[in-house]
Amino acid sequence: MRLILHFVLWITLQSLCLAQYHYHVNRPKNNQPNFKFPSEYKELQRVYEWKNIQYGFPSEQERQELLRNGRYNPGSPIPIDIDVYYPPNGARPRLFVTSPRFGQGVPYSLAYVTDVQGENGTVLQAYPSYEWHSSHGGNCDGLTSVYRVHIDACGQMWVLDSGEIEFVQHCAPQVVVFDLATNQLIHRYRLPEAAYKAKVSRFVNIFADIRDPPPGGQCKDVFAYLADPTSKAIVVYDVANQQSWRIENKFTYPDARFGTHTVAGESFELLDGPLALSVTPLGLGLRRHLVFHALSNDLEVAIPLDILNNATNWRAGLSASLSEFMTLGRRGVQCASHAISRQGFWFCGFLEPIGIFGWDIRRPYTRENVQLLALNPDTLQFVSGMKIVQRPSDGREELWLLSDRLQKIFAGTIDYTEINYRVLRCDVDDLLQGRGCF
Ligand SMILES: *[C@@H]1O[C@H](CO)[C@@H](O)[C@H](O)[C@H]1NC(C)=O
Ligand SMILES: *[C@@H]1O[C@H](CO)[C@@H](O)[C@H](O)[C@H]1NC(C)=O
């Protein structure tokens, strides 16, 4: 019955699309029939793997103290996001990983990856320093709980701090920006009370759209989009005007039919609103949109940036600017974080089949156009973090992702003797041309 319903929806939605995106360019090869399960997995250039997160501490004494007082419990942290910074001088990329404070036992929630090997994997260290995290909600000038980050083309890291630990709002949610060349704080915005709902909100994702990027631009014209899935809203932050506003309506809501998330035979329940946020690129000559979806929904939605970025359009609450939203199509299954390349290809890790799917934003979002690009039911279990990063040496783009087997954490079946968390990388062109990678 469910299958038939989805089929009907696919047919119905076949005709719905961003009309202007509907022409044929660079269509990725449909390589789905070529996949032979499981002998054709292409071995990924291995980046990082962990059995459990391996935290580094300022001293062994500090580690012991945190283990004693419960501020570090190795069974508590879960990594959810990754981002990558290529220094302009050609040095090796720097990797950042987040592990939010879902519970009390997380020593810090934003880290960089070191070269040191530990018992459970590569050792992390707190970013920008241990002191930024050590108050566990006591000092609102530090970081309370970071869910995701976004590194922009200007070498700035936009950090989204939810301000809460287990829904106790210790500090206002905040956006904190670091200059990665100097590791200095360069901007901070604490959300005003109207922009969030204490005890309900949990800010989990940020996308900073730099509208004047280098080399020509000054990196000053920026709108940041924040996802608050538990209060089912998107917050727009107009950086130049230091203003923010909430968008909450039927398009930001979860769909109860997609409240059960099943990965590799294990299921968990979540009724989460917006998680994935990405803008369509500059320079394609198309009206630009924010493309987003709720985690617990299979609907992909777009809203034009010129509508989104004008606060006066959002004064009517639930009914504001509804006709401006475009329902792109339905996947029939959930996917978590997504990313869009410079050439306008969207990527997302589906829960079933466990693989990376791609879509050309100029084509209708239909089953035939949303194509399986890579499949690996072992390493791609719950792709929680996904980024596209431009490699300065040759200008090519890389897709980076973090997978974390979230279903095992909910089910209590996580086994710390096996690899649970992975950072994977693939050239965007390799994926699109069907050369696999994952
Ligand atoms: C490695 O992970 C196990 C399982 O969570 C944990 O008990 C142990 O303390 C970890 N080791 C280190 C050095 O963090
Ligand atoms: C914002 O939208 C309102 C209508 O909702 C319009 O009157 C106004 O001109 C717009 N402002 C800008 C800067 O486009």
Coordinates of C-alpha atoms and ligand atoms in Angstrom, one line a residue:
M1 CA 0.0 0.0 0.0
R2 CA 2.8 2.4 1.0
L3 CA 4.7 1.5 -2.1
I4 CA 1.7 2.1 -4.3
L5 CA 1.2 5.4 -2.6
H6 CA 4.8 6.4 -3.2
F7 CA 4.5 5.4 -6.8
V8 CA 1.4 7.6 -7.2
L9 CA 3.3 10.5 -5.6
W10 CA 6.3 10.0 -7.9
I11 CA 4.0 10.2 -10.9
T12 CA 2.1 13.2 -9.5
L13 CA 5.3 15.1 -8.6
Q14 CA 7.0 14.2 -11.9
S15 CA 5.6 17.4 -13.3
L16 CA 6.5 19.6 -10.4
C17 CA 9.9 21.3 -10.6
L18 CA 11.7 24.5 -10.6
A19 CA 10.7 25.3 -14.2
Q20 CA 13.9 27.3 -14.8
Y21 CA 16.0 24.4 -13.7
H22 CA 14.3 22.1 -16.2
Y23 CA 16.7 21.8 -19.0
H24 CA 19.4 19.3 -19.8
V25 CA 23.0 19.9 -18.9
N26 CA 25.7 17.6 -17.8
R27 CA 23.4 14.9 -16.9
P28 CA 25.2 12.4 -14.6
K29 CA 25.3 9.0 -16.2
N30 CA 22.7 6.7 -14.8
N31 CA 25.0 4.0 -13.4
Q32 CA 22.4 2.3 -11.1
P33 CA 22.2 -0.9 -13.2
N34 CA 26.0 -1.2 -13.3
F35 CA 26.3 -1.7 -9.5
K36 CA 27.0 -5.2 -8.6
F37 CA 26.4 -5.8 -4.9
P38 CA 28.7 -6.2 -3.1
S39 CA 31.8 -6.9 -5.2
E40 CA 32.0 -3.6 -6.9
Y41 CA 32.4 -1.3 -3.9
K42 CA 35.2 1.0 -4.9
E43 CA 37.6 1.2 -2.0
L44 CA 37.6 4.7 -0.7
Q45 CA 40.8 6.5 -0.1
R46 CA 40.6 6.0 3.6
V47 CA 40.6 9.2 5.6
Y48 CA 39.7 8.6 9.2
E49 CA 38.0 5.8 11.2
W50 CA 37.2 5.5 14.8
K51 CA 35.9 2.7 17.0
N52 CA 35.0 5.5 19.5
I53 CA 35.8 9.1 19.6
Q54 CA 39.3 9.6 20.8
Y55 CA 39.5 12.8 22.9
G56 CA 42.8 14.4 23.8
F57 CA 43.0 16.3 27.1
P58 CA 45.4 19.0 28.4
S59 CA 46.7 16.4 30.8
E60 CA 46.1 12.8 32.0
Q61 CA 45.0 14.4 35.4
E62 CA 42.3 16.4 33.7
R63 CA 41.1 13.3 31.9
Q64 CA 40.9 11.4 35.1
E65 CA 39.1 14.3 36.8
L66 CA 36.5 14.4 34.1
L67 CA 35.9 10.7 34.1
R68 CA 35.4 11.0 37.9
N69 CA 32.9 13.9 37.8
G70 CA 31.0 12.6 34.8
R71 CA 31.9 15.3 32.3
Y72 CA 33.6 12.6 30.2
N73 CA 31.8 9.3 29.7
P74 CA 33.2 7.4 26.7
G75 CA 29.7 5.9 26.1
S76 CA 28.1 9.3 25.6
P77 CA 29.6 11.3 22.7
I78 CA 28.5 10.8 19.1
P79 CA 30.3 12.6 16.2
I80 CA 27.8 14.2 13.8
D81 CA 29.6 16.7 11.5
I82 CA 32.8 17.4 9.7
D83 CA 34.3 20.2 7.7
V84 CA 37.6 20.7 6.0
Y85 CA 39.8 23.8 5.6
Y86 CA 42.5 24.0 2.9
P87 CA 45.0 26.7 3.9
P88 CA 45.7 29.0 0.9
N89 CA 49.5 28.4 1.2
G90 CA 49.1 24.8 0.0
A91 CA 49.5 23.2 3.4
R92 CA 47.6 20.0 4.2
P93 CA 43.9 20.3 4.9
R94 CA 42.7 20.7 8.5
L95 CA 39.7 18.6 9.6
F96 CA 37.1 19.6 12.2
V97 CA 34.7 17.3 13.8
T98 CA 31.7 18.0 16.1
S99 CA 30.3 15.9 18.9
P100 CA 27.4 17.8 20.5
R101 CA 26.5 17.5 24.2
F102 CA 23.4 15.3 23.8
G103 CA 24.2 14.2 27.3
Q104 CA 26.6 15.3 30.1
G105 CA 29.6 13.1 29.3
V106 CA 31.0 15.1 26.3
P107 CA 34.3 16.9 27.2
Y108 CA 34.1 19.2 24.2
S109 CA 31.9 19.5 21.2
L110 CA 34.2 21.1 18.5
A111 CA 37.5 19.5 17.7
Y112 CA 40.3 19.3 15.2
V113 CA 41.8 16.1 14.1
T114 CA 45.5 15.6 15.0
D115 CA 48.2 13.2 13.6
V116 CA 48.3 11.2 16.8
Q117 CA 46.9 7.6 16.9
G118 CA 45.1 6.5 20.0
E119 CA 43.5 3.3 21.2
N120 CA 40.1 4.0 19.4
G121 CA 41.3 6.1 16.5
T122 CA 43.0 9.4 15.6
V123 CA 43.2 11.7 18.6
L124 CA 41.0 14.9 18.6
Q125 CA 41.8 18.2 20.4
A126 CA 39.5 20.9 21.4
Y127 CA 39.0 23.9 19.0
P128 CA 39.9 26.7 19.3
S129 CA 41.1 25.7 22.7
Y130 CA 40.1 23.5 25.6
E131 CA 39.1 26.5 27.7
W132 CA 36.4 27.5 25.2
H133 CA 34.5 24.3 26.3
S134 CA 35.5 23.5 29.8
S135 CA 32.7 25.3 31.7
H136 CA 30.0 22.9 30.4
G137 CA 27.4 25.6 30.0
G138 CA 28.7 27.9 32.8
N139 CA 30.4 30.5 30.6
C140 CA 28.3 31.8 27.8
D141 CA 31.4 33.4 26.2
G142 CA 32.6 29.9 25.5
L143 CA 31.0 27.1 23.5
T144 CA 28.2 25.0 25.1
S145 CA 27.2 22.5 22.5
V146 CA 28.2 22.7 18.8
Y147 CA 26.2 20.6 16.4
R148 CA 27.5 21.6 13.0
V149 CA 29.8 24.1 11.4
H150 CA 30.2 25.6 8.0
I151 CA 33.6 26.7 6.6
D152 CA 33.1 29.3 3.9
A153 CA 35.2 30.4 0.9
C154 CA 36.8 33.2 2.9
G155 CA 38.5 30.8 5.4
Q156 CA 36.0 31.5 8.1
M157 CA 34.3 28.8 10.2
W158 CA 30.7 29.5 11.2
V159 CA 30.0 27.6 14.4
L160 CA 26.4 27.0 15.5
D161 CA 26.2 26.5 19.3
S162 CA 22.8 25.4 20.5
G163 CA 23.5 26.7 24.0
E164 CA 21.7 23.7 25.6
I165 CA 22.7 20.4 27.1
E166 CA 19.9 17.9 27.3
F167 CA 17.4 20.7 26.6
V168 CA 18.5 22.8 29.6
Q169 CA 19.2 26.1 27.9
H170 CA 22.4 27.2 29.6
C171 CA 23.1 30.1 27.2
A172 CA 21.3 31.7 24.2
P173 CA 22.0 29.8 21.0
Q174 CA 24.8 31.6 19.2
V175 CA 26.6 31.9 15.9
V176 CA 30.4 32.2 16.5
V177 CA 32.8 32.8 13.6
F178 CA 36.5 32.0 13.7
D179 CA 39.1 33.1 11.2
L180 CA 40.9 29.8 10.4
A181 CA 44.2 31.5 9.4
T182 CA 44.6 33.0 12.9
N183 CA 42.1 30.9 15.0
Q184 CA 40.7 34.2 16.3
L185 CA 37.1 34.9 17.1
I186 CA 35.9 37.4 14.5
H187 CA 32.1 37.5 15.0
R188 CA 29.5 36.5 17.5
Y189 CA 25.7 36.7 17.3
R190 CA 23.6 35.6 20.2
L191 CA 20.1 34.7 19.1
P192 CA 17.4 37.0 20.6
E193 CA 14.6 35.3 22.5
A194 CA 12.1 35.7 19.6
A195 CA 14.3 33.6 17.4
Y196 CA 14.2 30.4 19.4
K197 CA 12.1 28.4 21.9
A198 CA 14.0 27.6 25.1
K199 CA 13.5 23.9 26.2
V200 CA 12.2 23.1 22.6
S201 CA 14.8 24.5 20.2
R202 CA 17.9 22.6 19.3
F203 CA 19.9 24.3 16.6
V204 CA 21.7 21.6 14.6
N205 CA 22.9 23.0 11.3
I206 CA 24.2 26.2 9.7
F207 CA 24.9 27.3 6.1
A208 CA 26.5 30.7 5.6
D209 CA 25.9 32.1 2.1
I210 CA 28.7 34.5 1.1
R211 CA 27.2 36.6 -1.6
D212 CA 30.5 38.5 -2.2
P213 CA 33.1 35.8 -2.2
P214 CA 36.8 36.1 -3.1
P215 CA 38.7 37.0 -5.2
G216 CA 36.5 39.9 -6.1
G217 CA 34.4 40.2 -2.9
Q218 CA 34.9 41.3 0.6
C219 CA 33.1 38.4 2.4
K220 CA 30.8 41.0 4.0
D221 CA 27.5 40.3 2.3
V222 CA 26.3 37.2 4.2
F223 CA 23.1 35.5 5.2
A224 CA 23.3 32.5 7.4
Y225 CA 20.6 29.9 7.6
L226 CA 20.1 27.9 10.8
A227 CA 18.1 24.7 11.2
D228 CA 16.1 24.1 14.4
P229 CA 14.5 20.7 13.9
T230 CA 12.9 20.3 17.3
S231 CA 11.0 23.5 17.1
K232 CA 10.5 22.8 13.4
A233 CA 11.9 26.1 12.1
I234 CA 14.5 27.7 10.0
V235 CA 16.1 30.9 11.2
V236 CA 17.5 33.4 8.8
Y237 CA 20.3 35.6 10.1
D238 CA 21.0 38.8 8.2
V239 CA 24.6 39.4 9.2
A240 CA 25.1 42.9 8.0
N241 CA 21.9 44.1 9.7
Q242 CA 22.3 42.0 12.9
Q243 CA 18.8 40.7 12.5
S244 CA 17.2 37.3 12.5
W245 CA 13.7 35.9 11.9
R246 CA 12.0 32.5 12.1
I247 CA 10.3 30.6 9.4
E248 CA 8.0 27.8 10.5
N249 CA 5.2 26.4 8.4
K250 CA 3.9 23.3 6.8
F251 CA 7.0 22.9 4.7
T252 CA 9.4 22.9 7.7
Y253 CA 7.3 20.2 9.5
P254 CA 8.1 16.5 9.7
D255 CA 5.8 14.0 8.1
A256 CA 4.6 11.3 10.6
R257 CA 5.0 8.6 7.9
F258 CA 8.7 9.3 8.0
G259 CA 9.1 9.3 11.8
T260 CA 10.6 5.8 11.8
H261 CA 14.2 5.8 10.5
T262 CA 15.5 2.4 9.6
V263 CA 19.2 1.8 8.8
A264 CA 20.6 -1.7 8.1
G265 CA 17.7 -3.4 9.9
E266 CA 17.6 -1.2 13.1
S267 CA 15.1 1.6 13.6
F268 CA 14.6 4.7 15.7
E269 CA 11.9 7.2 16.1
L270 CA 12.4 11.0 15.5
L271 CA 9.9 13.6 14.5
D272 CA 12.4 16.2 13.4
G273 CA 11.9 19.3 11.2
P274 CA 14.6 21.0 9.1
L275 CA 18.1 19.5 9.1
A276 CA 19.6 19.8 5.6
L277 CA 20.3 23.3 4.3
S278 CA 22.1 24.3 1.2
V279 CA 21.9 27.2 -1.3
T280 CA 22.0 26.9 -5.1
P281 CA 25.3 28.3 -6.3
L282 CA 26.2 31.7 -7.6
G283 CA 27.1 32.0 -11.2
L284 CA 24.7 29.6 -12.8
G285 CA 22.5 32.5 -14.1
L286 CA 19.5 31.1 -12.2
R287 CA 17.3 32.6 -9.5
R288 CA 18.9 31.3 -6.3
H289 CA 17.2 29.2 -3.7
L290 CA 17.6 27.6 -0.3
V291 CA 17.1 23.9 -0.8
F292 CA 16.1 22.1 2.4
H293 CA 14.4 19.2 4.0
A294 CA 13.2 18.0 7.4
L295 CA 15.0 14.9 8.6
S296 CA 11.7 13.1 9.3
N297 CA 10.2 13.8 5.8
D298 CA 10.9 12.7 2.3
L299 CA 9.9 16.0 0.8
E300 CA 12.6 18.2 -0.8
V301 CA 11.7 21.9 -0.7
A302 CA 13.1 25.1 -2.2
I303 CA 12.5 28.8 -1.4
P304 CA 13.9 31.7 -3.4
L305 CA 16.7 33.6 -1.5
D306 CA 15.3 37.0 -2.4
I307 CA 12.0 36.1 -0.6
L308 CA 13.8 34.4 2.3
N309 CA 16.2 37.2 2.9
N310 CA 13.5 39.9 3.2
A311 CA 12.2 40.0 6.8
T312 CA 9.0 41.8 5.8
N313 CA 7.9 38.7 3.9
W314 CA 7.8 36.6 7.2
R315 CA 5.6 38.7 9.5
A316 CA 2.4 36.5 8.9
G317 CA 3.8 33.5 10.7
L318 CA 2.5 30.1 9.6
S319 CA 0.8 31.5 6.5
A320 CA 3.7 33.9 5.4
S321 CA 4.8 33.6 1.8
L322 CA 3.5 30.0 1.5
S323 CA 3.0 30.3 -2.3
E324 CA 6.7 31.0 -2.7
F325 CA 7.7 27.5 -1.5
M326 CA 8.4 24.9 -4.2
T327 CA 8.0 21.3 -3.4
L328 CA 10.6 19.7 -5.6
G329 CA 9.6 16.1 -5.1
R330 CA 9.6 13.1 -2.8
R331 CA 12.3 10.6 -2.2
G332 CA 10.2 7.9 -0.6
V333 CA 12.9 7.6 2.1
Q334 CA 14.8 9.9 4.5
C335 CA 18.2 11.4 4.0
A336 CA 20.1 13.5 6.5
S337 CA 22.6 16.3 5.5
H338 CA 23.0 17.4 1.9
A339 CA 25.4 19.5 -0.1
I340 CA 25.3 21.2 -3.5
S341 CA 28.3 21.6 -5.8
R342 CA 29.4 24.7 -7.7
Q343 CA 28.0 23.2 -10.9
G344 CA 24.6 22.6 -9.3
F345 CA 24.6 19.0 -8.3
W346 CA 22.9 18.0 -5.0
F347 CA 24.1 15.0 -2.9
C348 CA 22.5 13.2 0.0
G349 CA 23.1 9.9 1.8
F350 CA 19.9 7.8 1.7
L351 CA 18.9 5.5 4.5
E352 CA 17.8 2.8 2.1
P353 CA 19.6 1.7 0.0
I354 CA 22.5 2.9 2.0
G355 CA 24.2 5.0 -0.6
I356 CA 25.0 8.5 -1.9
F357 CA 22.4 9.8 -4.3
G358 CA 22.9 12.8 -6.7
W359 CA 20.6 15.1 -8.5
D360 CA 21.1 17.9 -11.1
I361 CA 19.1 20.9 -9.7
R362 CA 18.1 21.8 -13.3
R363 CA 16.1 18.7 -13.7
P364 CA 12.9 17.5 -12.0
Y365 CA 13.4 15.8 -8.6
T366 CA 12.1 12.5 -9.7
R367 CA 13.1 8.9 -9.1
E368 CA 14.8 8.7 -12.5
N369 CA 16.8 11.9 -12.0
V370 CA 17.8 11.3 -8.3
Q371 CA 20.4 8.7 -9.0
L372 CA 22.4 6.3 -7.0
L373 CA 26.1 7.3 -7.3
A374 CA 27.8 5.2 -4.6
L375 CA 26.6 2.3 -2.5
N376 CA 28.1 0.9 0.7
P377 CA 25.8 -0.6 3.3
D378 CA 28.7 -0.8 5.7
T379 CA 30.6 2.5 5.6
L380 CA 27.7 4.8 4.7
Q381 CA 25.4 4.0 7.6
F382 CA 23.8 7.3 8.5
V383 CA 25.6 10.1 6.7
S384 CA 25.2 12.8 9.4
G385 CA 27.7 15.4 8.0
M386 CA 28.3 16.3 4.4
K387 CA 30.3 19.1 2.9
I388 CA 31.7 20.1 -0.5
V389 CA 35.1 21.7 -0.4
Q390 CA 37.2 23.2 -3.2
R391 CA 40.7 21.9 -3.4
P392 CA 42.9 25.0 -4.1
S393 CA 45.7 23.1 -5.9
D394 CA 43.6 22.3 -8.9
G395 CA 40.2 24.0 -8.1
R396 CA 38.4 20.7 -8.1
E397 CA 35.7 19.9 -5.6
E398 CA 35.7 17.1 -3.0
L399 CA 32.7 15.7 -1.2
W400 CA 33.4 14.9 2.4
L401 CA 31.2 13.1 4.8
L402 CA 30.9 11.7 8.2
S403 CA 28.9 8.5 8.9
D404 CA 28.0 7.5 12.5
R405 CA 25.6 4.6 12.6
L406 CA 23.1 6.6 14.6
Q407 CA 20.6 3.7 14.6
K408 CA 23.0 1.7 16.8
I409 CA 23.2 4.4 19.3
F410 CA 19.4 4.6 19.6
A411 CA 19.1 0.9 19.8
G412 CA 21.9 0.5 22.3
T413 CA 23.7 -2.0 20.1
I414 CA 26.9 0.0 19.4
D415 CA 29.9 -2.3 19.7
Y416 CA 33.1 -0.3 20.4
T417 CA 35.3 -3.1 19.2
E418 CA 34.4 -2.3 15.6
I419 CA 34.7 0.8 13.4
N420 CA 31.6 3.0 14.1
Y421 CA 32.6 6.4 12.8
R422 CA 34.1 7.3 9.5
V423 CA 35.2 10.3 7.6
L424 CA 35.2 9.6 3.8
R425 CA 36.1 11.7 0.8
C426 CA 35.5 11.5 -2.9
D427 CA 36.1 13.8 -5.9
V428 CA 32.7 15.2 -7.0
D429 CA 33.5 14.5 -10.6
D430 CA 34.4 10.9 -9.9
L431 CA 31.1 10.4 -8.2
L432 CA 29.1 12.1 -11.0
Q433 CA 30.9 10.1 -13.7
G434 CA 29.9 6.8 -12.0
R435 CA 33.4 6.0 -10.9
G436 CA 32.1 5.4 -7.4
C437 CA 34.4 6.0 -4.5
F438 CA 32.6 4.9 -1.4
Ligands
LIG1 C1 38.2 3.6 23.8 O1 36.8 3.3 23.8 C2 36.3 2.5 24.9 C3 34.9 2.1 24.6 O2 34.1 3.2 24.8 C4 36.6 3.2 26.2 O3 36.2 2.4 27.3 C5 38.0 3.6 26.3 O4 38.2 4.4 27.5 C6 38.5 4.4 25.1 N1 39.9 4.6 25.2 C7 40.4 5.8 25.2 C8 41.9 5.9 25.3 O5 39.8 6.9 25.1
LIG2 C1 10.7 43.3 1.0 O1 9.4 42.8 0.7 C2 8.4 43.8 0.7 C3 7.1 43.1 0.4 O2 6.9 42.0 1.3 C4 8.7 44.8 -0.4 O3 7.7 45.8 -0.3 C5 10.1 45.4 -0.1 O4 10.4 46.3 -1.2 C6 11.1 44.3 -0.1 N1 12.4 44.9 0.2 C7 13.5 44.7 -0.5 C8 14.8 45.3 0.0 O5 13.5 44.0 -1.5

